């Protein structure tokens, strides 16, 4: 896992942007279409804005297929708290992407049986790039602690810590659905490239555990520790002193790509 520590959130987003553009260009030079899974949530917001504002001409978005990472169970796609609404409004609509797969429809019902989605991903030739945030408890998507490393797309019960962290997207804690839908850790593991973004002190513990602990199911993100192409983009606040000392902070002008 390659660790990139940036001075702040803006620079982290810019570095991740440059890196993602390179990766998209690479995959689109190798195959007809690139399959991308972008996480919802606040961390990748600026990255998505940079893509919306600066990527036309660099990436042919007509050749990119978007698959949803996770969603709250039964939340209609039009609901402002839904993850579909988040990626539609911040990424899919601004980039005019016409091919995308969402878990649920406008009534909140499953768009298709969940196993069918795994089969569709296989037919598409697998996922090229995941863009992840990370939960305060180390989750990826809604793969909560304890999720099996070979888990597939499924409905999961959300932990209290996840519901509390995400209550900011709802009127209050009680409004946060108790169940979610997520692509599984096996699908993440099989992807060609995984990019993880983490910003701010609330993510420091998860990020430090990810780097310092061995791979273990109590920390779902640790599945990426020995993934062949996984890249962590942190800001200095998420990294904390110890990791900053160990990896250093990237210079602003240095291109993303890793510090080993
Ligand atoms: C949420 C979602 C993830 C997201 C992560 C971080 O619970 N399930 O898809 O990446 O937690 O979210 P944020 O970037 O808002 O902190």
mmCIF file of C-alpha atoms and ligand atoms in Angstrom:
data_model
loop_
_atom_site.group_PDB
_atom_site.id
_atom_site.type_symbol
_atom_site.label_atom_id
_atom_site.label_comp_id
_atom_site.label_asym_id
_atom_site.label_seq_id
_atom_site.Cartn_x
_atom_site.Cartn_y
_atom_site.Cartn_z
ATOM 1 C CA UNK A 1 0.000 0.000 0.000
ATOM 2 C CA UNK A 2 1.484 3.317 -1.053
ATOM 3 C CA UNK A 3 1.112 6.152 1.439
ATOM 4 C CA UNK A 4 0.881 9.779 0.248
ATOM 5 C CA UNK A 5 0.619 12.390 2.979
ATOM 6 C CA UNK A 6 -0.349 15.867 1.795
ATOM 7 C CA UNK A 7 -0.229 19.092 3.774
ATOM 8 C CA UNK A 8 -3.982 19.679 3.746
ATOM 9 C CA UNK A 9 -7.344 18.621 2.330
ATOM 10 C CA UNK A 10 -7.028 20.796 -0.804
ATOM 11 C CA UNK A 11 -3.659 19.368 -1.725
ATOM 12 C CA UNK A 12 -4.767 15.823 -0.916
ATOM 13 C CA UNK A 13 -7.677 16.280 -3.320
ATOM 14 C CA UNK A 14 -5.426 17.761 -6.013
ATOM 15 C CA UNK A 15 -2.914 14.908 -5.722
ATOM 16 C CA UNK A 16 -5.679 12.305 -5.804
ATOM 17 C CA UNK A 17 -7.160 14.103 -8.835
ATOM 18 C CA UNK A 18 -3.855 13.976 -10.767
ATOM 19 C CA UNK A 19 -3.378 10.335 -9.828
ATOM 20 C CA UNK A 20 -6.927 9.342 -10.768
ATOM 21 C CA UNK A 21 -6.689 11.074 -14.147
ATOM 22 C CA UNK A 22 -3.489 9.146 -14.909
ATOM 23 C CA UNK A 23 -5.119 5.880 -13.905
ATOM 24 C CA UNK A 24 -8.257 6.543 -15.955
ATOM 25 C CA UNK A 25 -6.151 7.427 -18.984
ATOM 26 C CA UNK A 26 -4.154 4.252 -18.506
ATOM 27 C CA UNK A 27 -7.206 1.973 -18.296
ATOM 28 C CA UNK A 28 -8.882 3.710 -21.230
ATOM 29 C CA UNK A 29 -5.741 3.151 -23.292
ATOM 30 C CA UNK A 30 -5.935 -0.577 -22.533
ATOM 31 C CA UNK A 31 -9.640 -1.295 -22.904
ATOM 32 C CA UNK A 32 -12.869 0.076 -24.375
ATOM 33 C CA UNK A 33 -14.417 1.075 -21.085
ATOM 34 C CA UNK A 34 -13.234 1.753 -17.565
ATOM 35 C CA UNK A 35 -15.345 0.608 -14.606
ATOM 36 C CA UNK A 36 -15.170 2.938 -11.624
ATOM 37 C CA UNK A 37 -16.716 2.804 -8.156
ATOM 38 C CA UNK A 38 -16.773 6.237 -6.495
ATOM 39 C CA UNK A 39 -17.666 6.429 -2.808
ATOM 40 C CA UNK A 40 -20.175 8.912 -1.507
ATOM 41 C CA UNK A 41 -19.517 11.020 1.590
ATOM 42 C CA UNK A 42 -17.764 14.278 2.304
ATOM 43 C CA UNK A 43 -14.116 13.267 1.821
ATOM 44 C CA UNK A 44 -14.064 12.903 -1.990
ATOM 45 C CA UNK A 45 -16.226 16.008 -2.584
ATOM 46 C CA UNK A 46 -13.383 18.261 -3.714
ATOM 47 C CA UNK A 47 -11.863 15.504 -5.834
ATOM 48 C CA UNK A 48 -15.224 15.157 -7.611
ATOM 49 C CA UNK A 49 -15.454 18.913 -8.052
ATOM 50 C CA UNK A 50 -11.987 18.939 -9.612
ATOM 51 C CA UNK A 51 -13.059 16.142 -11.946
ATOM 52 C CA UNK A 52 -16.236 18.016 -12.883
ATOM 53 C CA UNK A 53 -14.340 21.239 -13.542
ATOM 54 C CA UNK A 54 -11.042 20.073 -15.021
ATOM 55 C CA UNK A 55 -11.212 16.616 -16.545
ATOM 56 C CA UNK A 56 -13.097 17.080 -19.820
ATOM 57 C CA UNK A 57 -10.556 16.762 -22.598
ATOM 58 C CA UNK A 58 -8.398 14.551 -20.390
ATOM 59 C CA UNK A 59 -10.837 11.678 -19.886
ATOM 60 C CA UNK A 60 -13.536 10.388 -22.212
ATOM 61 C CA UNK A 61 -16.307 9.983 -19.649
ATOM 62 C CA UNK A 62 -18.560 8.369 -22.265
ATOM 63 C CA UNK A 63 -16.328 5.324 -21.892
ATOM 64 C CA UNK A 64 -16.591 5.202 -18.109
ATOM 65 C CA UNK A 65 -19.159 3.067 -16.280
ATOM 66 C CA UNK A 66 -19.965 3.987 -12.701
ATOM 67 C CA UNK A 67 -21.087 1.406 -10.149
ATOM 68 C CA UNK A 68 -22.358 2.431 -6.752
ATOM 69 C CA UNK A 69 -20.283 1.470 -3.705
ATOM 70 C CA UNK A 70 -22.933 1.530 -0.981
ATOM 71 C CA UNK A 71 -26.385 2.775 -0.051
ATOM 72 C CA UNK A 72 -28.849 2.911 2.827
ATOM 73 C CA UNK A 73 -31.478 0.206 2.544
ATOM 74 C CA UNK A 74 -34.786 1.349 1.020
ATOM 75 C CA UNK A 75 -33.817 4.992 0.608
ATOM 76 C CA UNK A 76 -35.184 6.279 -2.730
ATOM 77 C CA UNK A 77 -32.502 7.644 -5.053
ATOM 78 C CA UNK A 78 -34.118 11.090 -4.858
ATOM 79 C CA UNK A 79 -33.773 11.274 -1.061
ATOM 80 C CA UNK A 80 -31.225 13.962 -0.152
ATOM 81 C CA UNK A 81 -29.607 11.607 2.411
ATOM 82 C CA UNK A 82 -29.098 8.789 -0.082
ATOM 83 C CA UNK A 83 -25.671 7.961 -1.423
ATOM 84 C CA UNK A 84 -27.159 7.757 -4.915
ATOM 85 C CA UNK A 85 -28.218 11.395 -4.617
ATOM 86 C CA UNK A 86 -24.689 12.268 -3.471
ATOM 87 C CA UNK A 87 -22.842 10.677 -6.394
ATOM 88 C CA UNK A 88 -25.491 11.685 -8.925
ATOM 89 C CA UNK A 89 -25.278 15.338 -7.974
ATOM 90 C CA UNK A 90 -21.508 15.561 -7.404
ATOM 91 C CA UNK A 91 -20.173 13.288 -10.113
ATOM 92 C CA UNK A 92 -22.537 11.571 -12.514
ATOM 93 C CA UNK A 93 -24.622 14.583 -13.551
ATOM 94 C CA UNK A 94 -21.807 17.178 -13.722
ATOM 95 C CA UNK A 95 -19.755 14.796 -15.889
ATOM 96 C CA UNK A 96 -22.751 13.762 -17.975
ATOM 97 C CA UNK A 97 -22.036 10.076 -17.376
ATOM 98 C CA UNK A 98 -24.752 7.999 -18.975
ATOM 99 C CA UNK A 99 -23.797 4.488 -17.869
ATOM 100 C CA UNK A 100 -24.194 3.887 -14.153
ATOM 101 C CA UNK A 101 -25.591 1.199 -11.880
ATOM 102 C CA UNK A 102 -27.384 2.123 -8.663
ATOM 103 C CA UNK A 103 -28.603 -0.378 -6.072
ATOM 104 C CA UNK A 104 -32.057 1.149 -5.638
ATOM 105 C CA UNK A 105 -34.634 2.857 -7.804
ATOM 106 C CA UNK A 106 -36.691 5.983 -7.258
ATOM 107 C CA UNK A 107 -39.092 4.124 -4.964
ATOM 108 C CA UNK A 108 -36.281 2.697 -2.811
ATOM 109 C CA UNK A 109 -36.729 -0.855 -4.168
ATOM 110 C CA UNK A 110 -33.748 -2.923 -5.360
ATOM 111 C CA UNK A 111 -32.991 -2.157 -9.017
ATOM 112 C CA UNK A 112 -32.000 -5.814 -9.441
ATOM 113 C CA UNK A 113 -31.234 -8.780 -7.181
ATOM 114 C CA UNK A 114 -27.894 -8.141 -5.487
ATOM 115 C CA UNK A 115 -26.249 -11.340 -6.812
ATOM 116 C CA UNK A 116 -27.017 -10.132 -10.317
ATOM 117 C CA UNK A 117 -24.851 -7.101 -9.697
ATOM 118 C CA UNK A 118 -21.859 -9.312 -8.844
ATOM 119 C CA UNK A 119 -22.472 -11.242 -12.071
ATOM 120 C CA UNK A 120 -22.696 -7.976 -14.036
ATOM 121 C CA UNK A 121 -19.406 -6.763 -12.571
ATOM 122 C CA UNK A 122 -17.810 -10.011 -13.680
ATOM 123 C CA UNK A 123 -19.244 -9.643 -17.166
ATOM 124 C CA UNK A 124 -17.861 -6.107 -17.362
ATOM 125 C CA UNK A 125 -14.412 -7.579 -16.706
ATOM 126 C CA UNK A 126 -14.190 -6.492 -13.054
ATOM 127 C CA UNK A 127 -13.692 -3.094 -11.502
ATOM 128 C CA UNK A 128 -10.770 -0.939 -12.550
ATOM 129 C CA UNK A 129 -10.769 1.759 -9.875
ATOM 130 C CA UNK A 130 -12.359 2.190 -6.487
ATOM 131 C CA UNK A 131 -12.297 5.604 -4.821
ATOM 132 C CA UNK A 132 -12.883 5.059 -1.117
ATOM 133 C CA UNK A 133 -13.375 7.146 1.942
ATOM 134 C CA UNK A 134 -12.743 5.313 5.191
ATOM 135 C CA UNK A 135 -15.048 5.004 8.171
ATOM 136 C CA UNK A 136 -13.917 6.090 11.619
ATOM 137 C CA UNK A 137 -14.108 2.381 12.487
ATOM 138 C CA UNK A 138 -12.043 1.404 9.441
ATOM 139 C CA UNK A 139 -14.923 0.384 7.181
ATOM 140 C CA UNK A 140 -14.826 0.542 3.390
ATOM 141 C CA UNK A 141 -18.224 1.146 1.827
ATOM 142 C CA UNK A 142 -20.533 -0.390 4.397
ATOM 143 C CA UNK A 143 -18.216 -3.320 5.083
ATOM 144 C CA UNK A 144 -18.287 -2.938 8.827
ATOM 145 C CA UNK A 145 -15.718 -4.445 11.220
ATOM 146 C CA UNK A 146 -16.041 -8.232 11.215
ATOM 147 C CA UNK A 147 -16.924 -8.385 7.480
ATOM 148 C CA UNK A 148 -15.349 -11.436 5.847
ATOM 149 C CA UNK A 149 -12.540 -10.702 3.431
ATOM 150 C CA UNK A 150 -14.410 -12.805 0.835
ATOM 151 C CA UNK A 151 -17.744 -11.018 1.327
ATOM 152 C CA UNK A 152 -19.823 -10.051 -1.704
ATOM 153 C CA UNK A 153 -22.584 -7.545 -2.405
ATOM 154 C CA UNK A 154 -25.093 -7.780 0.438
ATOM 155 C CA UNK A 155 -27.337 -6.086 2.968
ATOM 156 C CA UNK A 156 -25.588 -5.283 6.245
ATOM 157 C CA UNK A 157 -26.596 -3.997 9.648
ATOM 158 C CA UNK A 158 -24.878 -0.652 10.247
ATOM 159 C CA UNK A 159 -22.874 -0.169 13.420
ATOM 160 C CA UNK A 160 -23.880 2.537 15.854
ATOM 161 C CA UNK A 161 -20.595 4.349 15.216
ATOM 162 C CA UNK A 162 -21.314 4.487 11.462
ATOM 163 C CA UNK A 163 -24.875 5.704 12.026
ATOM 164 C CA UNK A 164 -23.606 8.388 14.413
ATOM 165 C CA UNK A 165 -20.867 9.537 12.028
ATOM 166 C CA UNK A 166 -23.378 9.735 9.155
ATOM 167 C CA UNK A 167 -26.179 11.381 11.135
ATOM 168 C CA UNK A 168 -24.856 14.709 9.804
ATOM 169 C CA UNK A 169 -26.430 13.815 6.455
ATOM 170 C CA UNK A 170 -29.855 13.326 8.107
ATOM 171 C CA UNK A 171 -32.196 15.246 10.389
ATOM 172 C CA UNK A 172 -30.832 13.259 13.338
ATOM 173 C CA UNK A 173 -29.431 9.902 14.486
ATOM 174 C CA UNK A 174 -32.853 8.220 14.560
ATOM 175 C CA UNK A 175 -33.382 9.092 10.908
ATOM 176 C CA UNK A 176 -30.271 7.174 9.806
ATOM 177 C CA UNK A 177 -31.377 3.815 8.379
ATOM 178 C CA UNK A 178 -30.268 0.765 10.354
ATOM 179 C CA UNK A 179 -29.300 -1.273 7.318
ATOM 180 C CA UNK A 180 -27.163 -0.608 4.308
ATOM 181 C CA UNK A 181 -26.205 -2.273 1.030
ATOM 182 C CA UNK A 182 -22.582 -2.552 0.035
ATOM 183 C CA UNK A 183 -20.241 -4.084 -2.496
ATOM 184 C CA UNK A 184 -18.198 -6.685 -0.639
ATOM 185 C CA UNK A 185 -14.556 -6.839 0.362
ATOM 186 C CA UNK A 186 -13.897 -9.559 -2.209
ATOM 187 C CA UNK A 187 -14.965 -7.166 -4.979
ATOM 188 C CA UNK A 188 -12.683 -4.479 -3.555
ATOM 189 C CA UNK A 189 -9.806 -6.904 -3.355
ATOM 190 C CA UNK A 190 -10.267 -7.982 -6.979
ATOM 191 C CA UNK A 191 -10.268 -4.410 -8.329
ATOM 192 C CA UNK A 192 -7.187 -3.367 -10.287
ATOM 193 C CA UNK A 193 -6.641 -0.104 -8.382
ATOM 194 C CA UNK A 194 -7.881 1.062 -4.995
ATOM 195 C CA UNK A 195 -7.577 4.693 -3.903
ATOM 196 C CA UNK A 196 -8.405 5.598 -0.299
ATOM 197 C CA UNK A 197 -8.827 9.204 0.862
ATOM 198 C CA UNK A 198 -8.815 10.284 4.507
ATOM 199 C CA UNK A 199 -8.936 13.773 5.903
ATOM 200 C CA UNK A 200 -9.111 15.299 9.350
ATOM 201 C CA UNK A 201 -8.422 14.149 12.911
ATOM 202 C CA UNK A 202 -11.507 11.913 13.136
ATOM 203 C CA UNK A 203 -9.893 9.536 10.670
ATOM 204 C CA UNK A 204 -6.509 9.469 12.414
ATOM 205 C CA UNK A 205 -7.127 6.373 14.489
ATOM 206 C CA UNK A 206 -8.436 4.320 11.561
ATOM 207 C CA UNK A 207 -5.562 5.444 9.345
ATOM 208 C CA UNK A 208 -2.904 4.708 11.949
ATOM 209 C CA UNK A 209 -4.396 1.285 12.622
ATOM 210 C CA UNK A 210 -4.440 0.644 8.879
ATOM 211 C CA UNK A 211 -0.755 1.359 8.545
ATOM 212 C CA UNK A 212 0.476 -0.090 11.819
ATOM 213 C CA UNK A 213 -1.731 -3.167 12.418
ATOM 214 C CA UNK A 214 -1.495 -6.403 10.466
ATOM 215 C CA UNK A 215 -4.354 -7.346 8.147
ATOM 216 C CA UNK A 216 -7.384 -8.295 10.271
ATOM 217 C CA UNK A 217 -11.164 -8.466 9.839
ATOM 218 C CA UNK A 218 -11.788 -6.011 12.668
ATOM 219 C CA UNK A 219 -10.318 -3.371 10.383
ATOM 220 C CA UNK A 220 -11.967 -3.949 6.971
ATOM 221 C CA UNK A 221 -9.702 -1.450 5.159
ATOM 222 C CA UNK A 222 -6.714 -3.618 6.083
ATOM 223 C CA UNK A 223 -7.694 -5.901 3.179
ATOM 224 C CA UNK A 224 -5.820 -3.355 1.040
ATOM 225 C CA UNK A 225 -2.521 -3.746 2.907
ATOM 226 C CA UNK A 226 -1.236 -6.319 0.462
ATOM 227 C CA UNK A 227 -3.362 -5.366 -2.536
ATOM 228 C CA UNK A 228 -1.047 -4.990 -5.556
ATOM 229 C CA UNK A 229 -2.162 -1.451 -6.450
ATOM 230 C CA UNK A 230 -3.597 0.413 -3.485
ATOM 231 C CA UNK A 231 -2.891 4.065 -2.698
ATOM 232 C CA UNK A 232 -3.668 6.006 0.418
ATOM 233 C CA UNK A 233 -4.015 9.801 0.160
ATOM 234 C CA UNK A 234 -4.063 11.483 3.552
ATOM 235 C CA UNK A 235 -3.899 14.991 4.815
ATOM 236 C CA UNK A 236 -1.495 15.693 7.650
ATOM 237 C CA UNK A 237 -4.339 15.848 10.188
ATOM 238 C CA UNK A 238 -5.584 12.394 9.324
ATOM 239 C CA UNK A 239 -2.026 11.045 9.347
ATOM 240 C CA UNK A 240 -0.951 12.515 12.679
ATOM 241 C CA UNK A 241 2.565 13.148 13.940
ATOM 242 C CA UNK A 242 3.934 9.632 13.889
ATOM 243 C CA UNK A 243 3.025 8.929 10.268
ATOM 244 C CA UNK A 244 4.163 12.379 9.163
ATOM 245 C CA UNK A 245 7.551 11.641 10.756
ATOM 246 C CA UNK A 246 7.730 8.246 9.115
ATOM 247 C CA UNK A 247 6.548 9.089 5.580
ATOM 248 C CA UNK A 248 7.108 12.848 5.323
ATOM 249 C CA UNK A 249 4.682 15.270 3.721
ATOM 250 C CA UNK A 250 4.556 15.569 -0.068
ATOM 251 C CA UNK A 251 5.674 18.849 -1.553
ATOM 252 C CA UNK A 252 2.885 20.763 -3.273
ATOM 253 C CA UNK A 253 4.487 20.624 -6.691
ATOM 254 C CA UNK A 254 5.411 16.938 -6.518
ATOM 255 C CA UNK A 255 3.195 14.724 -8.700
ATOM 256 C CA UNK A 256 1.141 12.056 -6.985
ATOM 257 C CA UNK A 257 2.349 8.512 -7.358
ATOM 258 C CA UNK A 258 3.705 7.494 -4.019
ATOM 259 C CA UNK A 259 6.593 7.823 -1.641
ATOM 260 C CA UNK A 260 7.258 4.116 -1.410
HETATM 261 C C1 LIG B 1 -19.494 6.138 5.044
HETATM 262 C C2 LIG B 1 -19.697 5.357 3.762
HETATM 263 C C3 LIG B 1 -18.439 5.222 2.954
HETATM 264 C C4 LIG B 1 -17.615 6.470 3.098
HETATM 265 C C5 LIG B 1 -17.135 6.568 4.527
HETATM 266 C C6 LIG B 1 -16.472 7.892 4.847
HETATM 267 O O1 LIG B 1 -20.177 5.527 6.090
HETATM 268 N N1 LIG B 1 -20.253 4.056 3.990
HETATM 269 O O2 LIG B 1 -18.785 4.963 1.608
HETATM 270 O O3 LIG B 1 -16.502 6.406 2.243
HETATM 271 O O4 LIG B 1 -18.160 6.290 5.447
HETATM 272 O O5 LIG B 1 -17.375 8.945 4.721
HETATM 273 P P1 LIG B 1 -16.925 10.482 4.834
HETATM 274 O O6 LIG B 1 -16.018 10.724 3.680
HETATM 275 O O7 LIG B 1 -18.198 11.265 4.736
HETATM 276 O O8 LIG B 1 -16.232 10.624 6.135
#
